[in-house]
Amino acid sequence: MWQEIDRVLISREEIAARLEDLAGTIASELAGGELLVIGVLKGAVIFLADLVRKLPFPVEIDFLAVSSYGKSSVSSGVVRITKDLDYDITGRRVLLVEDIVDTGLTLNYLLGHLKSRQPQLLKVCVLLDKPERRKVPVQVDYVGFTIPDEFVVGYGLDYAGRYRNLPDICVLKREVYQAPRA
Ligand code: PRP
Ligand code: MN
Ligand code: MG
């Protein structure tokens, strides 16, 4: 079924438990005003869907899409917005939700883009942080898990577009994404 998977790194139960804490923190810090939750397509979709359902007040949802990785497992370093927000965020309280911060290039670019529209508040929540891979320092306010430098898929994260629907966060077998040695 999931033949290219090496092992589970973070189980669905661990994710669910961590989301309770994360949502509790976010709820206590960001309650008391309208909140717009922005997800970054496509990786953040599953995380955002679970997270917002744990917040005890109504929020609005919007999405942005960027292209950077394409089908490669290595970042091209070039970030481009392929779908912008539907809402105007000027003067609004915003929570940006990402599945993973790796080099930081995507988040760094997006934060610049969003800040230029002058939201009243801009907070960042990422499920996974891979600090070893960081190329640019980036603002992250809420982190689910800090993970080692391994290629992970599942719970929204893909390899070549696949595995987003895997319920656990798993490590892919190396031979899947590494070309065999010549
Ligand atoms: C992945 C991931 C983050 C970004 C993190 O998105 O979902 O958005 O890369 O990498 P970085 O910190 O090195 O910029 P991807 O470009 O694969 O698009 P996807 O969300 O549609 O899978
Ligand atoms: Mn992404
Ligand atoms: Mg991806």
Short mmCIF file of C-alpha atoms and ligand atoms in Angstrom, two decimals:
data_model
loop_
_atom_site.label_atom_id
_atom_site.label_comp_id
_atom_site.label_asym_id
_atom_site.label_seq_id
_atom_site.Cartn_x
_atom_site.Cartn_y
_atom_site.Cartn_z
CA MET A 1 0.00 0.00 0.00
CA TRP A 2 2.63 2.53 1.10
CA GLN A 3 5.60 0.62 -0.31
CA GLU A 4 7.99 3.55 -0.63
CA ILE A 5 7.70 4.38 3.08
CA ASP A 6 10.63 3.54 5.33
CA ARG A 7 9.05 4.27 8.73
CA VAL A 8 6.61 6.41 10.67
CA LEU A 9 8.29 9.50 12.16
CA ILE A 10 5.23 11.07 13.83
CA SER A 11 2.07 9.00 14.21
CA ARG A 12 -1.46 10.29 13.67
CA GLU A 13 -2.04 9.97 17.44
CA GLU A 14 1.03 12.10 18.21
CA ILE A 15 -0.08 14.68 15.65
CA ALA A 16 -3.58 14.84 17.15
CA ALA A 17 -2.22 15.24 20.69
CA ARG A 18 0.20 17.99 19.67
CA LEU A 19 -2.58 19.80 17.80
CA GLU A 20 -4.62 20.00 21.00
CA ASP A 21 -1.75 21.86 22.73
CA LEU A 22 -1.03 24.04 19.72
CA ALA A 23 -4.67 25.01 19.30
CA GLY A 24 -4.94 25.72 23.02
CA THR A 25 -1.96 28.09 22.89
CA ILE A 26 -3.18 29.78 19.73
CA ALA A 27 -6.71 30.10 21.12
CA SER A 28 -5.51 31.73 24.34
CA GLU A 29 -3.12 34.11 22.57
CA LEU A 30 -5.26 35.05 19.58
CA ALA A 31 -8.79 35.06 21.01
CA GLY A 32 -10.64 38.33 21.34
CA GLY A 33 -10.86 39.53 17.77
CA GLU A 34 -11.58 38.30 14.30
CA LEU A 35 -8.98 35.93 12.93
CA LEU A 36 -8.20 35.06 9.33
CA VAL A 37 -6.35 31.77 8.95
CA ILE A 38 -4.32 31.54 5.75
CA GLY A 39 -3.10 28.20 4.44
CA VAL A 40 -0.32 27.71 1.92
CA LEU A 41 -1.42 25.31 -0.80
CA LYS A 42 -1.07 22.52 -1.05
CA GLY A 43 0.99 21.16 1.83
CA ALA A 44 -0.82 23.01 4.63
CA VAL A 45 -4.32 21.83 3.71
CA ILE A 46 -4.59 18.82 6.02
CA PHE A 47 -2.92 20.54 8.96
CA LEU A 48 -5.07 23.66 8.58
CA ALA A 49 -8.26 21.61 8.35
CA ASP A 50 -7.48 19.81 11.61
CA LEU A 51 -6.13 22.89 13.42
CA VAL A 52 -9.06 25.25 12.75
CA ARG A 53 -11.51 22.64 14.01
CA LYS A 54 -9.77 22.73 17.37
CA LEU A 55 -10.11 26.52 17.74
CA PRO A 56 -13.06 27.44 20.00
CA PHE A 57 -14.17 30.54 18.06
CA PRO A 58 -15.18 31.26 14.45
CA VAL A 59 -12.37 32.02 12.01
CA GLU A 60 -12.26 32.82 8.33
CA ILE A 61 -10.08 30.81 5.97
CA ASP A 62 -8.16 31.81 2.86
CA PHE A 63 -5.44 30.19 0.78
CA LEU A 64 -2.32 31.17 -1.11
CA ALA A 65 -0.45 28.98 -3.55
CA VAL A 66 3.23 29.24 -4.30
CA SER A 67 5.51 27.32 -6.55
CA SER A 68 9.07 26.58 -5.52
CA TYR A 69 9.87 22.89 -5.30
CA GLY A 70 7.99 21.58 -8.26
CA LYS A 71 8.49 17.86 -8.62
CA SER A 72 12.03 17.94 -7.29
CA SER A 73 12.99 17.14 -3.70
CA VAL A 74 15.45 20.07 -3.74
CA SER A 75 14.34 23.70 -3.47
CA SER A 76 14.94 25.80 -6.54
CA GLY A 77 15.09 28.82 -4.23
CA VAL A 78 12.74 30.72 -6.47
CA VAL A 79 9.32 31.45 -4.99
CA ARG A 80 6.42 32.60 -7.10
CA ILE A 81 2.79 33.19 -6.12
CA THR A 82 0.50 31.13 -8.34
CA LYS A 83 -2.73 31.91 -6.44
CA ASP A 84 -3.12 35.04 -4.35
CA LEU A 85 -5.53 35.63 -1.45
CA ASP A 86 -9.21 36.26 -2.05
CA TYR A 87 -9.40 38.59 0.99
CA ASP A 88 -7.78 41.95 1.62
CA ILE A 89 -5.74 41.49 4.82
CA THR A 90 -5.02 45.17 5.46
CA GLY A 91 -5.73 45.89 9.14
CA ARG A 92 -6.73 42.28 9.81
CA ARG A 93 -5.48 39.74 12.34
CA VAL A 94 -3.85 36.92 10.40
CA LEU A 95 -2.50 33.47 11.22
CA LEU A 96 -0.39 31.97 8.44
CA VAL A 97 -0.35 28.17 8.49
CA GLU A 98 2.36 26.06 6.85
CA ASP A 99 3.10 22.35 6.93
CA ILE A 100 6.88 22.71 7.10
CA VAL A 101 9.66 25.28 7.24
CA ASP A 102 12.75 23.88 5.61
CA THR A 103 15.15 26.39 3.96
CA GLY A 104 12.74 29.15 5.03
CA LEU A 105 12.65 30.60 1.50
CA THR A 106 8.92 30.05 1.01
CA LEU A 107 7.89 31.47 4.37
CA ASN A 108 10.35 34.35 4.13
CA TYR A 109 8.95 35.35 0.77
CA LEU A 110 5.35 34.98 1.88
CA LEU A 111 5.84 36.99 5.06
CA GLY A 112 7.29 39.86 3.04
CA HIS A 113 4.37 39.65 0.65
CA LEU A 114 1.77 39.61 3.43
CA LYS A 115 3.45 42.32 5.55
CA SER A 116 3.43 44.70 2.59
CA ARG A 117 -0.37 44.66 2.86
CA GLN A 118 -0.14 45.86 6.46
CA PRO A 119 -2.15 43.37 8.50
CA GLN A 120 -2.81 44.44 12.09
CA LEU A 121 -1.27 41.19 13.34
CA LEU A 122 0.61 38.44 11.52
CA LYS A 123 1.45 35.19 13.31
CA VAL A 124 2.97 32.05 11.83
CA CYS A 125 2.15 28.47 12.72
CA VAL A 126 4.10 25.57 11.21
CA LEU A 127 3.56 21.91 11.91
CA LEU A 128 7.16 20.87 11.20
CA ASP A 129 10.42 22.74 11.59
CA LYS A 130 13.62 21.38 10.02
CA PRO A 131 16.17 23.88 11.43
CA GLU A 132 19.26 22.10 9.99
CA ARG A 133 18.19 23.07 6.49
CA ARG A 134 17.56 26.77 7.09
CA LYS A 135 19.03 29.18 4.53
CA VAL A 136 17.28 32.33 5.73
CA PRO A 137 16.14 33.15 9.27
CA VAL A 138 12.37 33.30 9.44
CA GLN A 139 9.64 34.23 11.93
CA VAL A 140 7.80 31.24 13.36
CA ASP A 141 5.48 31.77 16.33
CA TYR A 142 4.02 28.30 16.82
CA VAL A 143 5.78 25.01 15.98
CA GLY A 144 4.28 21.54 16.13
CA PHE A 145 7.43 19.43 15.94
CA THR A 146 11.12 20.06 15.31
CA ILE A 147 12.43 17.27 13.10
CA PRO A 148 15.80 16.05 11.76
CA ASP A 149 16.84 16.47 8.15
CA GLU A 150 14.96 13.58 6.59
CA PHE A 151 12.60 13.56 3.63
CA VAL A 152 9.15 13.35 5.15
CA VAL A 153 5.77 12.81 3.53
CA GLY A 154 2.20 12.44 4.71
CA TYR A 155 -0.34 14.63 6.50
CA GLY A 156 -0.25 17.07 3.58
CA LEU A 157 3.41 16.71 2.68
CA ASP A 158 4.15 15.20 -0.71
CA TYR A 159 6.81 13.60 -2.79
CA ALA A 160 6.16 14.43 -6.46
CA GLY A 161 2.56 15.22 -5.57
CA ARG A 162 1.90 11.92 -3.80
CA TYR A 163 1.47 10.80 -0.18
CA ARG A 164 -0.41 13.90 1.03
CA ASN A 165 -3.26 11.63 2.16
CA LEU A 166 -1.04 9.40 4.29
CA PRO A 167 -2.37 9.97 7.85
CA ASP A 168 1.02 9.72 9.60
CA ILE A 169 4.18 11.72 8.93
CA CYS A 170 6.62 9.21 7.47
CA VAL A 171 10.17 9.00 6.20
CA LEU A 172 10.48 8.02 2.57
CA LYS A 173 12.95 5.31 1.57
CA ARG A 174 16.15 6.95 0.39
CA GLU A 175 16.27 5.11 -2.91
CA VAL A 176 12.95 6.69 -3.85
CA TYR A 177 14.28 10.23 -4.02
CA GLN A 178 18.03 9.64 -4.44
CA ALA A 179 19.34 8.71 -7.84
CA PRO A 180 21.35 5.48 -7.76
CA ARG A 181 25.12 6.00 -7.81
CA ALA A 182 26.77 5.73 -11.21
C1 PRP B 1 6.91 22.75 0.56
C2 PRP B 1 6.30 22.92 1.92
C3 PRP B 1 6.54 24.36 2.25
C4 PRP B 1 7.88 24.63 1.59
C5 PRP B 1 8.97 24.59 2.61
O1 PRP B 1 5.99 23.21 -0.40
O2 PRP B 1 4.92 22.62 1.87
O3 PRP B 1 5.55 25.17 1.65
O4 PRP B 1 8.06 23.60 0.60
O5 PRP B 1 10.24 24.66 2.03
P1 PRP B 1 11.24 25.86 2.21
O6 PRP B 1 11.26 26.26 3.66
O7 PRP B 1 12.55 25.28 1.78
O8 PRP B 1 10.82 26.99 1.33
P2 PRP B 1 6.07 22.77 -1.93
O9 PRP B 1 6.83 23.82 -2.68
O10 PRP B 1 6.56 21.38 -2.02
O11 PRP B 1 4.58 22.87 -2.43
P3 PRP B 1 3.32 22.03 -1.86
O12 PRP B 1 2.98 22.64 -0.52
O13 PRP B 1 2.25 22.22 -2.86
O14 PRP B 1 3.77 20.60 -1.72
MN MN B 2 4.05 24.03 0.61
MG MG B 3 5.61 19.80 -1.87
#
